[in-house]
Every structure is written in structure tokens, then in C-alpha cells.
PDB file of C-alpha atoms in Angstrom:
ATOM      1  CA  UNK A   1      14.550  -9.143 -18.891  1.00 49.00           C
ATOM      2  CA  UNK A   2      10.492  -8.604 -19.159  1.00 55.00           C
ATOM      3  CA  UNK A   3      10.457  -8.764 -15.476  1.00 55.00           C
ATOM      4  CA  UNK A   4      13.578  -6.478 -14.527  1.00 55.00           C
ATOM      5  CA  UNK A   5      11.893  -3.627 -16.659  1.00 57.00           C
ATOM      6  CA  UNK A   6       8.639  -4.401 -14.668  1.00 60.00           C
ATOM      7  CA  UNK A   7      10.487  -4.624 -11.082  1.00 63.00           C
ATOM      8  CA  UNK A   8      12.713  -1.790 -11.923  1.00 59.00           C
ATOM      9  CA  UNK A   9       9.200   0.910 -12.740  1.00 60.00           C
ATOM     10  CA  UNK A  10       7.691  -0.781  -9.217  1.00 61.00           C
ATOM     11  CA  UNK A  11      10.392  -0.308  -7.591  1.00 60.00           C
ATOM     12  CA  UNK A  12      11.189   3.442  -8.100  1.00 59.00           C
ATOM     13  CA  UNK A  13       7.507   4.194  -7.248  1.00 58.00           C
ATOM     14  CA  UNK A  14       7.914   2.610  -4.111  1.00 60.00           C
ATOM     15  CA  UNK A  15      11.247   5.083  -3.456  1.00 56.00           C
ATOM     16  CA  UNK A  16       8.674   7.621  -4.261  1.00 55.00           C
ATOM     17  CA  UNK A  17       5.936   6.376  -2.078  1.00 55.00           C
ATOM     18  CA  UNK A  18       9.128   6.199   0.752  1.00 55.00           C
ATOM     19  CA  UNK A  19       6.627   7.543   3.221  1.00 52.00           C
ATOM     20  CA  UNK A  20       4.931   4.205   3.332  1.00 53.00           C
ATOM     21  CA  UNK A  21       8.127   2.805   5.247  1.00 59.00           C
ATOM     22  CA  UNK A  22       5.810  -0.920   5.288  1.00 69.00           C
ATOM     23  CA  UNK A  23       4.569  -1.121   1.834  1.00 75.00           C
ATOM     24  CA  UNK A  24       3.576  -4.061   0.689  1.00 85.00           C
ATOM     25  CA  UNK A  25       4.895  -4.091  -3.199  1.00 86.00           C
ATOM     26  CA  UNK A  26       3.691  -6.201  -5.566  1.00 88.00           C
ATOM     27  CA  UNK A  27       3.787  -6.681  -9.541  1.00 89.00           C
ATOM     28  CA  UNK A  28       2.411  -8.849 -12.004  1.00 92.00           C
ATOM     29  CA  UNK A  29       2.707  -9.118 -15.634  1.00 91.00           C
ATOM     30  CA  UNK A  30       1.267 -11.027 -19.048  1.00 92.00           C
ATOM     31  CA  UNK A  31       3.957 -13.734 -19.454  1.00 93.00           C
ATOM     32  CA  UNK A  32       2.978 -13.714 -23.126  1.00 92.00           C
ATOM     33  CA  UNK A  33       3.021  -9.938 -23.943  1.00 91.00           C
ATOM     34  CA  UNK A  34       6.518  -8.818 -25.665  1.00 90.00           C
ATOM     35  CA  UNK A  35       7.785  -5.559 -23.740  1.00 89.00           C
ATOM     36  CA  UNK A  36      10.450  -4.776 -26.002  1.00 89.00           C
ATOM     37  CA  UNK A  37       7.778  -4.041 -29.010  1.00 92.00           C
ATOM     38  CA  UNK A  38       6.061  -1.337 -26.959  1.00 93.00           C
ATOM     39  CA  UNK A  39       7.578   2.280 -28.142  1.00 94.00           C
ATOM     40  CA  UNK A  40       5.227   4.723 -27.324  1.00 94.00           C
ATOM     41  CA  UNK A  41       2.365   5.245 -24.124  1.00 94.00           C
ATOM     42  CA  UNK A  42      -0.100   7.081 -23.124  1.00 92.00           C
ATOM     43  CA  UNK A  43      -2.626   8.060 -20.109  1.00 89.00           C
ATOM     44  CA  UNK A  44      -6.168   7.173 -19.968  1.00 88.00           C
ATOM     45  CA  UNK A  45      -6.169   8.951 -16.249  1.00 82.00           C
ATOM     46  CA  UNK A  46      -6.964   8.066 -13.021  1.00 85.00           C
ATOM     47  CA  UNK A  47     -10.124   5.266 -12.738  1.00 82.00           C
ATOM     48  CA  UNK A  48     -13.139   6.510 -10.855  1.00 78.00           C
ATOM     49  CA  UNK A  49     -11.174  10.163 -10.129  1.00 75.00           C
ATOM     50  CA  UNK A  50      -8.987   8.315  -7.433  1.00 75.00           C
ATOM     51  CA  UNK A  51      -6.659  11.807  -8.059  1.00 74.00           C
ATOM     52  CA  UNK A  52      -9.471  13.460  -5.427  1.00 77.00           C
ATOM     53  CA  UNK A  53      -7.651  11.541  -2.841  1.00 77.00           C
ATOM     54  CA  UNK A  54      -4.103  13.252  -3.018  1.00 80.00           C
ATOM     55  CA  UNK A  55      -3.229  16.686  -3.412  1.00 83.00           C
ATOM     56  CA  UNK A  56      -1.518  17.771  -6.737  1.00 86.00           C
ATOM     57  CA  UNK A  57       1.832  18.157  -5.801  1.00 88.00           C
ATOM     58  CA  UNK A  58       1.410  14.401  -5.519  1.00 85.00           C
ATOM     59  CA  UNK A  59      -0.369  13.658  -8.583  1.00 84.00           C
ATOM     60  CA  UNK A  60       2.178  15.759  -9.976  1.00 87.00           C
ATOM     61  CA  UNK A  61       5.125  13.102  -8.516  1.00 88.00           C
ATOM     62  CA  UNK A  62       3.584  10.064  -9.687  1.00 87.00           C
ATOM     63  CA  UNK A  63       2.657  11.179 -13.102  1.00 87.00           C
ATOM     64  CA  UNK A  64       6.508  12.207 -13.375  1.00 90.00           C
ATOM     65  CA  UNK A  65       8.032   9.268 -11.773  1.00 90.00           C
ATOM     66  CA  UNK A  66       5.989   7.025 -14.177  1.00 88.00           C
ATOM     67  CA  UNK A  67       7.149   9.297 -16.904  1.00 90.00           C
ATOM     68  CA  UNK A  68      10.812   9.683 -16.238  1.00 91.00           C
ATOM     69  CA  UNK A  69      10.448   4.876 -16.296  1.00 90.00           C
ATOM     70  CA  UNK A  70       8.669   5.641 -19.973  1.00 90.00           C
ATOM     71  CA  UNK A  71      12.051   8.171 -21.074  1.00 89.00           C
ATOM     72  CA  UNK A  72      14.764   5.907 -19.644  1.00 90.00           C
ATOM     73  CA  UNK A  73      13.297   2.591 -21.688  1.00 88.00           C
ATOM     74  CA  UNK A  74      13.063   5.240 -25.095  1.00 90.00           C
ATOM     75  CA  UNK A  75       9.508   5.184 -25.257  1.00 92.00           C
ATOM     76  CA  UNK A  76       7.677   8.323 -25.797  1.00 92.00           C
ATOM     77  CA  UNK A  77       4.490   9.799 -24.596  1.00 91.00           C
ATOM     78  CA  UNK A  78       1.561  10.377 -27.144  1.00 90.00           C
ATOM     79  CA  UNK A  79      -1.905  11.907 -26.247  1.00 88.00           C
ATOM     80  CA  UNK A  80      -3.665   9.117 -27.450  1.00 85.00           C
ATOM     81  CA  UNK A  81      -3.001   5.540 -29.019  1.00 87.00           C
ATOM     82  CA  UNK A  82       0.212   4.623 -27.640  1.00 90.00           C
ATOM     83  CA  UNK A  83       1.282   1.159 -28.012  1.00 93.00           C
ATOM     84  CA  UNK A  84       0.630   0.895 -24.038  1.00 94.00           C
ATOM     85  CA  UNK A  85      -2.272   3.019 -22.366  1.00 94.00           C
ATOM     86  CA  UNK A  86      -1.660   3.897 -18.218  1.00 93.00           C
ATOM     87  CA  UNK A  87      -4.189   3.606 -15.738  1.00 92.00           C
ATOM     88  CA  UNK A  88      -3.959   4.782 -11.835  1.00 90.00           C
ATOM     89  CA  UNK A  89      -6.174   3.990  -9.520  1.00 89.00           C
ATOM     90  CA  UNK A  90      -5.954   5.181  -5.251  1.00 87.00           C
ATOM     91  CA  UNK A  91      -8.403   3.522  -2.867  1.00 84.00           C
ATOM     92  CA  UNK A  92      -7.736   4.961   0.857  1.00 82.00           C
ATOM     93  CA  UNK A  93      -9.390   3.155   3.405  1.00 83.00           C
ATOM     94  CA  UNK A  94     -10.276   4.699   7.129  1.00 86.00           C
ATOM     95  CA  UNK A  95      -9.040   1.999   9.766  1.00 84.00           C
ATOM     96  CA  UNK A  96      -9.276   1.970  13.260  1.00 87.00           C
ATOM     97  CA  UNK A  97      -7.101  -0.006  15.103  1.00 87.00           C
ATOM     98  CA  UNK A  98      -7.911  -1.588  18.530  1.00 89.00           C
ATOM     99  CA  UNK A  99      -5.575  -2.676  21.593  1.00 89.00           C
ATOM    100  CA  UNK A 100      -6.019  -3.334  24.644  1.00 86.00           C
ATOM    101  CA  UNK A 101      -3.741  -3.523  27.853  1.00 84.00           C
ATOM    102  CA  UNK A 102      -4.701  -4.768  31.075  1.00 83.00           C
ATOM    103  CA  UNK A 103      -2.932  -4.011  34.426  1.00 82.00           C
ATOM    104  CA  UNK A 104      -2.977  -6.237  37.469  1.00 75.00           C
ATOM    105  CA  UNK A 105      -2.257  -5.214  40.996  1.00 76.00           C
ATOM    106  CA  UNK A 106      -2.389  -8.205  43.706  1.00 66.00           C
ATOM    107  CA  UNK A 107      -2.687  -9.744  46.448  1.00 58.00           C
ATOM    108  CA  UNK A 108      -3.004  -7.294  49.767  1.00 54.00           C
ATOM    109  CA  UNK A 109      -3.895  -9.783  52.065  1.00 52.00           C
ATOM    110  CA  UNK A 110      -2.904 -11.033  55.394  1.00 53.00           C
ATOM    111  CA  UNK A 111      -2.633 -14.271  56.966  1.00 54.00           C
ATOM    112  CA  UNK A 112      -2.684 -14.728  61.390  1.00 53.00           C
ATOM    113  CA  UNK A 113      -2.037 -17.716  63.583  1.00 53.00           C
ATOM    114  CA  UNK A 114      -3.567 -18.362  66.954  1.00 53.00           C
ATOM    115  CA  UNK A 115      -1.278 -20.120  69.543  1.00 52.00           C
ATOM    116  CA  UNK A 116       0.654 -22.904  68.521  1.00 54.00           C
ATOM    117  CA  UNK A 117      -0.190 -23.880  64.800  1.00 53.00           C
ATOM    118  CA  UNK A 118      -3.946 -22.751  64.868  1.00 52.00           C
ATOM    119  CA  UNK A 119      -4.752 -20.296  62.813  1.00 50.00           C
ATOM    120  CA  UNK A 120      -6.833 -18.741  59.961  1.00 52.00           C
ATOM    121  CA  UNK A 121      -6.206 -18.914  56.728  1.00 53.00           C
ATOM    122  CA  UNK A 122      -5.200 -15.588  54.427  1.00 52.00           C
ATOM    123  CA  UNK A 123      -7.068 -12.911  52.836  1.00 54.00           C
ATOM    124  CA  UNK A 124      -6.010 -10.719  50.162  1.00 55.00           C
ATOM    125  CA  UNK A 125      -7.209  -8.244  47.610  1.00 64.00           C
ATOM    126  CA  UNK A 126      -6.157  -7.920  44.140  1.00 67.00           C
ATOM    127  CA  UNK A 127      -7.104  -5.948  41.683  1.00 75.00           C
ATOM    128  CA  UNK A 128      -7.190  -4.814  37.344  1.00 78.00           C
ATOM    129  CA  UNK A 129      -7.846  -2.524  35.363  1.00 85.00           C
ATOM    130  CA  UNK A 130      -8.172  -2.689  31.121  1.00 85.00           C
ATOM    131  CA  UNK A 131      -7.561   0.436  29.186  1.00 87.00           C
ATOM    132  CA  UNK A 132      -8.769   0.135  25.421  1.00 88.00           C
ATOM    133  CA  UNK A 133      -7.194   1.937  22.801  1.00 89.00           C
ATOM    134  CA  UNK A 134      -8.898   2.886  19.456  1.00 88.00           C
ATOM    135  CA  UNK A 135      -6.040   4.709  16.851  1.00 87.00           C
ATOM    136  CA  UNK A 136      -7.518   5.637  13.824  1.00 86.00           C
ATOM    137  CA  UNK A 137      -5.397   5.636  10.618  1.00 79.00           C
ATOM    138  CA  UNK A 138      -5.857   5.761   6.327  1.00 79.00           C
ATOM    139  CA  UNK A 139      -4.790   2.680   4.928  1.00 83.00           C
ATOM    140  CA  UNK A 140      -3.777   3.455   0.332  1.00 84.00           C
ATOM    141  CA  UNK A 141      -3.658   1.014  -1.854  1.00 88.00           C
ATOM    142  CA  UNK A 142      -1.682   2.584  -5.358  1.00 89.00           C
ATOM    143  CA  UNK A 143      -2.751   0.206  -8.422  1.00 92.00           C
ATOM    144  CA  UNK A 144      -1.124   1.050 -11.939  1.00 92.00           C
ATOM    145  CA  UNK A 145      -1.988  -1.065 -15.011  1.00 94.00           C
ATOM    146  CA  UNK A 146      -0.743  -1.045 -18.069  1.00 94.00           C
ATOM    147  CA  UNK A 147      -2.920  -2.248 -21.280  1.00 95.00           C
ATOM    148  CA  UNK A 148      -1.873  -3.262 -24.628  1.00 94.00           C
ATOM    149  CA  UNK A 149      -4.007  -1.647 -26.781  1.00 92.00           C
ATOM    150  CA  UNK A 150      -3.723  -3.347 -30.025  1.00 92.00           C
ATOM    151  CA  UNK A 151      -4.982  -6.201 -28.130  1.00 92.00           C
ATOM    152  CA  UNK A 152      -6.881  -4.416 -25.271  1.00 92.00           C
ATOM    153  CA  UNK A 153      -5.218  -7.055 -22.517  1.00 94.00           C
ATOM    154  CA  UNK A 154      -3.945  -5.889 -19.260  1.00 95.00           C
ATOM    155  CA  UNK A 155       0.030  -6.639 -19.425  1.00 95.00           C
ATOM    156  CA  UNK A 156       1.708  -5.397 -16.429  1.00 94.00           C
ATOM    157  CA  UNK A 157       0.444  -4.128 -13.152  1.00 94.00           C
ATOM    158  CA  UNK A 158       1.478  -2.860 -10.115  1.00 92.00           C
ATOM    159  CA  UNK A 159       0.510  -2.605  -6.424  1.00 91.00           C
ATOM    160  CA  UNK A 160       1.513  -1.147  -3.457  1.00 89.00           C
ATOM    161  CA  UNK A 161       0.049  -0.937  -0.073  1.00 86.00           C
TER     162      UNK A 161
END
């Protein structure tokens, strides 16, 4: 049951995040730590200002996706001191990506024969040619942890990327 509720908040994030059609999605939670005794949340914000990195209409949907988890399980938000405190964190990466394709084009050559079964051997051309290919892309990684904070341990978190 402790992991349903877990998958279940991961997973409707990742509908959210639907954009990233390859996401890797992974979760992870305190095997120990009793989910069903946690009532009330809150959110400490996002860690280093990761929010900088999207716009607010996004900000906006995750805060409200992670919200509308909190309202179906009956726990309510509180300012401060909930029984579970919310962290997000964004890291977005600049990638290049590299490829390379080479193209061959052979063998012009010609072979002749003198008389009867003298000859010359052949001679050809060939040629290639290697285009390189740089793409560059942002690669996001979306990290949400949740903390117990009677005992200040990290019980659940959540990654996609």
C-alpha cells in the first residue's frame, strides 16, 4: 500500500512532465516510515532556486499537481510544520550530442589485357567523405523529496529524467 501511494504521486507527475516522452522515472521510499500517519504537508520551496529554470506557468503545474496527490490522500496543506515538509529541486544540463556518418564512393577503375592473356592489372579510385554532426540539447532532472519532520529523515523521493 506504502508503495502504491508513492508510485501513484510519481506517476501523475510524469503525465504532467508528458513532454519528456523518454523519462526515466524513478522512486524511492523509507521502508520504515508509516505513510498512513502523515495528515498534513507543507513546502519548504525549491532547493538552491531551481524554480529560475522554468517559467511560472510551470512552477505553477507542478506545485498543483503535487497538491491535487496531497487532497486526494485527505491530507491538508499548512504553511509551516506539516507532518511531511516538500522539497523540489530542477538541475538542467546543456548536452551536445555527437554523430558521425561517413559515405563511401568506390572503385572507378579499369582493368586492360594485351593479346592473348597478357595484361595489366586494374586501377581504380574510390573515395569518402565523413560529415560530423554536433545537436545541442537541455537534459532536466525533476527531484522531489519528502521529509518527516518529527524525525527530520527523508521518506519518499522521486526522480525523473
Amino acid at each position: 500500500m506504502k508503495q502504491k501511494k508513492s508510485t501513484l504521486l510519481l506517476m501523475t507527475l510524469a503525465l504532467w512532465l508528458g513532454t519528456l516522452a523518454h523519462a526515466q522515472i524513478t522512486s524511492d521510499f523509507d521502508k520504515t516510515a508509516d505513510f498512513s500517519a502523515y495528515k498534513t504537508y507543507n513546502f519548504a520551496g525549491w532547493v538552491d532556486n531551481s524554480d529560475q529554470v522554468i517559467n511560472e506557468l510551470d512552477r505553477n503545474r507542478i506545485t498543483s499537481s503535487i497538491k491535487n496527490e496531497f487532497d486526494a490522500r485527505d491530507m491538508s496543506f499548512q504553511k509551516e510544520k506539516g507532518d511531511v515538509t516538500i522539497t523540489l529541486f530542477i538541475v538542467i544540463d546543456k548536452k551536445t550530442s555527437k554523430t558521425a556518418y561517413t559515405d563511401y564512393v568506390g572503385g572507378m577503375g579499369y582493368a586492360g589485357r594485351w593479346g592473348y592473356g597478357y595484361g595489366y592489372g586494374g586501377m581504380g579510385m574510390g573515395s569518402s567523405t565523413t560529415t560530423i554532426q554536433e545537436d545541442d540539447y537541455m537534459e532536466g532532472t525533476f527531484v522531489i523529496d519528502m521529509y518527516d519532520n518529527e524525525t527530520k529523515k527523508l521518506v519518499w523521493q522521486g526522480i525523473i529524467k
